[in-house]
XYZ file of C-alpha atoms in Angstrom:
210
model
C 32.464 -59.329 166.519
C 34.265 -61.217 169.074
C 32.610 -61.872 172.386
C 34.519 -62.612 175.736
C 35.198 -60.880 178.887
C 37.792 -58.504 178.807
C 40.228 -60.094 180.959
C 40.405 -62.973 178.789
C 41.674 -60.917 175.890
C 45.205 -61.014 174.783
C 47.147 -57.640 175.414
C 48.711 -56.518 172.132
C 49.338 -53.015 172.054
C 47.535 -51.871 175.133
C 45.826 -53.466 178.322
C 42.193 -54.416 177.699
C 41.495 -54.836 181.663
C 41.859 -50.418 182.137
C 39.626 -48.172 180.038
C 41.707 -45.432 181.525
C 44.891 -45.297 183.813
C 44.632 -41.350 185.442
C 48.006 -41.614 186.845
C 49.202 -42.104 183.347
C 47.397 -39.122 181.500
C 48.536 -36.565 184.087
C 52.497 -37.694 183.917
C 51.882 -36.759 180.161
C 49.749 -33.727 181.414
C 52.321 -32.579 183.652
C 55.561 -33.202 180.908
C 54.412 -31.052 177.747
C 57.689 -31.017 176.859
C 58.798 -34.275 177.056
C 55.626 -35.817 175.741
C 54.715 -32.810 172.803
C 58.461 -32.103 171.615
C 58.169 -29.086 168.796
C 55.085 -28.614 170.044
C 51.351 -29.660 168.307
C 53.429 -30.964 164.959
C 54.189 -33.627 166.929
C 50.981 -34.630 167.782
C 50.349 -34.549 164.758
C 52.350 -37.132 163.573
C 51.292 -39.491 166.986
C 48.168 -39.832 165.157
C 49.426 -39.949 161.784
C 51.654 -42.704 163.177
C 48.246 -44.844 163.968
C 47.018 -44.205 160.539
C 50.249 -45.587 158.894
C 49.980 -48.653 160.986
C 46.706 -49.755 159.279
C 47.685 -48.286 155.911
C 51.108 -51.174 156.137
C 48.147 -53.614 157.130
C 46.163 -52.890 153.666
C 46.835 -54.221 150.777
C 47.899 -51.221 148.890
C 48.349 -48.960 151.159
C 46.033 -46.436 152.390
C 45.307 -42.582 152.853
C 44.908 -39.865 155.798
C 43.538 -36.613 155.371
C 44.409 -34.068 157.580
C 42.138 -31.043 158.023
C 43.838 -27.805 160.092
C 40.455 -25.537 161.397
C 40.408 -21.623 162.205
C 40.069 -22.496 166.107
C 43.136 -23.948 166.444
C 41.759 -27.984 166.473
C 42.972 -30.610 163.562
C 41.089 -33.425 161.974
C 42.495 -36.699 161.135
C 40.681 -39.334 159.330
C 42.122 -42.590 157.878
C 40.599 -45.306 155.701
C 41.603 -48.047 157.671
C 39.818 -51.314 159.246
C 38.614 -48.539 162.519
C 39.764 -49.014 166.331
C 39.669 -52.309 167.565
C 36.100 -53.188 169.051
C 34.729 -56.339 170.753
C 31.948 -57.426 172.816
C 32.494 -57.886 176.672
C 30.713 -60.639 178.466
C 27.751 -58.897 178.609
C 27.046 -57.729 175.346
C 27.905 -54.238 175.568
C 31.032 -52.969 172.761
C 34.237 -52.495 174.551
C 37.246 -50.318 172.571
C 40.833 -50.889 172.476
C 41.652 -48.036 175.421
C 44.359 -46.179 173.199
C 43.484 -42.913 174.592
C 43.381 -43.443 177.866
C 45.842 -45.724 178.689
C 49.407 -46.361 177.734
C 50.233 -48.045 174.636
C 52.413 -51.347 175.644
C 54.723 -50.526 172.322
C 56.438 -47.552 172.892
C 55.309 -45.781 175.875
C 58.110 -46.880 178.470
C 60.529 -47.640 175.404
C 61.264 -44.727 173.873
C 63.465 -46.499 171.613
C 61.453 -48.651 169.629
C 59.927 -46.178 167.021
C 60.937 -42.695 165.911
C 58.562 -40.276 164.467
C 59.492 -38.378 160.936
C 60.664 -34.718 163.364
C 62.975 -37.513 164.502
C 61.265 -37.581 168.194
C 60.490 -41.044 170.361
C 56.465 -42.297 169.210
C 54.746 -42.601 172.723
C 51.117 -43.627 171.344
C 47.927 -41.564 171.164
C 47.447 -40.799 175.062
C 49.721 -38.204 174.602
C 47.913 -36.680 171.966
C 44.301 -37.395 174.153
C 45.999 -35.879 177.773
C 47.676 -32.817 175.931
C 44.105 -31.878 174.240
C 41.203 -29.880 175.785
C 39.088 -31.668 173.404
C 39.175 -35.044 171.428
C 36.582 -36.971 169.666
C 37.585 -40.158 168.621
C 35.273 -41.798 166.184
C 35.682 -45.508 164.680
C 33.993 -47.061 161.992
C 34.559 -51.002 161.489
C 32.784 -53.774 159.439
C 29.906 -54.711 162.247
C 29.301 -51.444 163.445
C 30.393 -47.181 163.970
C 31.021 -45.852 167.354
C 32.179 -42.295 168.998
C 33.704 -40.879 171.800
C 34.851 -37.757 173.335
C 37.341 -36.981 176.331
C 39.098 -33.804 177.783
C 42.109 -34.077 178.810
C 42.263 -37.734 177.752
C 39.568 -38.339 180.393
C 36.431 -39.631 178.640
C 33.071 -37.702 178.905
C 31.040 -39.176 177.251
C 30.651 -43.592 176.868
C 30.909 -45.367 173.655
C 27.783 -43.925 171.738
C 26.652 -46.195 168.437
C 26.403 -44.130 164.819
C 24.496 -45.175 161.806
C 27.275 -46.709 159.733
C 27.635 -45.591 156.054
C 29.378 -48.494 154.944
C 33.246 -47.492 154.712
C 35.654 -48.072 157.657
C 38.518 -45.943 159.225
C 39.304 -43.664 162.170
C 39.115 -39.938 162.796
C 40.525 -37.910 165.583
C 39.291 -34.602 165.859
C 41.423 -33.027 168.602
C 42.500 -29.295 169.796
C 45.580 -29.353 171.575
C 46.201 -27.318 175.047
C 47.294 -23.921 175.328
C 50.451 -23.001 175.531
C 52.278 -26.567 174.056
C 55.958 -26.062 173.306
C 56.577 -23.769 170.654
C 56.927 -25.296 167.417
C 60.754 -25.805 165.598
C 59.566 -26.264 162.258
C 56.234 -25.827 160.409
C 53.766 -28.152 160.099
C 54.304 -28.401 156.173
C 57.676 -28.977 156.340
C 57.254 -31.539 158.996
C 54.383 -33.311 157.080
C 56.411 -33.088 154.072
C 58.850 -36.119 155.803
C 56.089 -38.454 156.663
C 56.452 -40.038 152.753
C 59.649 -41.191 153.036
C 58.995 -42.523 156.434
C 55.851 -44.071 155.925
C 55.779 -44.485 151.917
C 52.335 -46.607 152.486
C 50.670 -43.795 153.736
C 49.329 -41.273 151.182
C 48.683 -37.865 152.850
C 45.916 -35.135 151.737
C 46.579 -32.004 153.142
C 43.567 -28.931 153.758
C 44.572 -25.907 155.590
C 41.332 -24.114 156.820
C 43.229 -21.400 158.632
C 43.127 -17.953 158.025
C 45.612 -16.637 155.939
């Protein structure tokens, strides 16, 4: 694991000198609309978005499932290489702030990246400010780490987990009440992420009930 004070590292998709930027998270917090177009479909496909990144990166491909739950709160886990983690100067692990902070890509450009419903990709602080509830847990080569936050503001620190031996990342999330209301189902807007993001194989379980 690399080892080096944070200021030192180079700033690829967000700033490793903020763990969170509050002026940031309640712009999102105070947009819904702009930020959660169609409502929580969209966030859906923020974090499916992150998951296709590292399936491109594998050789391959890779997969995502996607678990809906009776309270209203979605599961997504990937089988990726898990959240960028390093050591800062003294020892203690240090995340890549994607919740909390803007991502560098396509927050301020919302031209760089459309999603599959067709809508700008803004990065996963939007899907962290516009939850009551998000646990994001990452599971890497050297080591497994959670975290949760509300209302993209972390609660908890980074807390070390056994590791089993596979890597990836899951975000378990519920989104706020009320979010705008949604133009097309979530099947239906799943059903576009293949042709979009052909690298990325999706699995699908709908807990709800029917």
């Amino acid at each position: 694991m690399e080892k080096r004070a944070s200021g030192t590292w180079r700033n690829t998709t967000h700033d490793w000198t903020g763990t969170v930027d509050h002026g940031h998270l309640e712009h999102i917090r105070r947009n819904p609309d702009l930020f959660a177009p169609g409502g929580f479909p969209h966030l859906v496909l923020e974090v499916l978005a992150y998951a296709a990144d590292e399936a491109e990166c594998a050789e391959g491909g890779g997969r995502c499932r996607v678990t809906l739950h009776p309270d209203g709160s979605l599961t997504v886990a990937d089988d990726g290489r898990g959240t960028d983690t390093r050591l800062d100067d003294r020892g203690e692990p240090v995340r890549k702030p994607v919740m909390a902070t803007k991502d560098l890509r396509f927050f301020d450009r919302p031209e760089a990246q459309r999603l599959p419903d067709g809508h700008p990709r803004r990065g996963m602080s939007t899907v962290a400010a516009l939850s009551s509830r998000l646990t994001h847990t990452n599971r890497r080569l050297d080591g497994a780490w959670t975290q949760r936050y509300a209302h993209g503001v972390p609660v908890t620190g980074l807390v070390p987990i056994p590791h089993d031996g596979t890597t990836g990342t899951t975000v378990d999330f519920r989104p706020v009440a009320p979010l705008p209301a949604a133009v097309a189902p979530l099947a239906d807007t799943l059903a576009r992420c293949g042709t979009v993001w052909p690298h990325l194989v999706l699995d699908v379980h709908d807990r709800r009930t029917r």
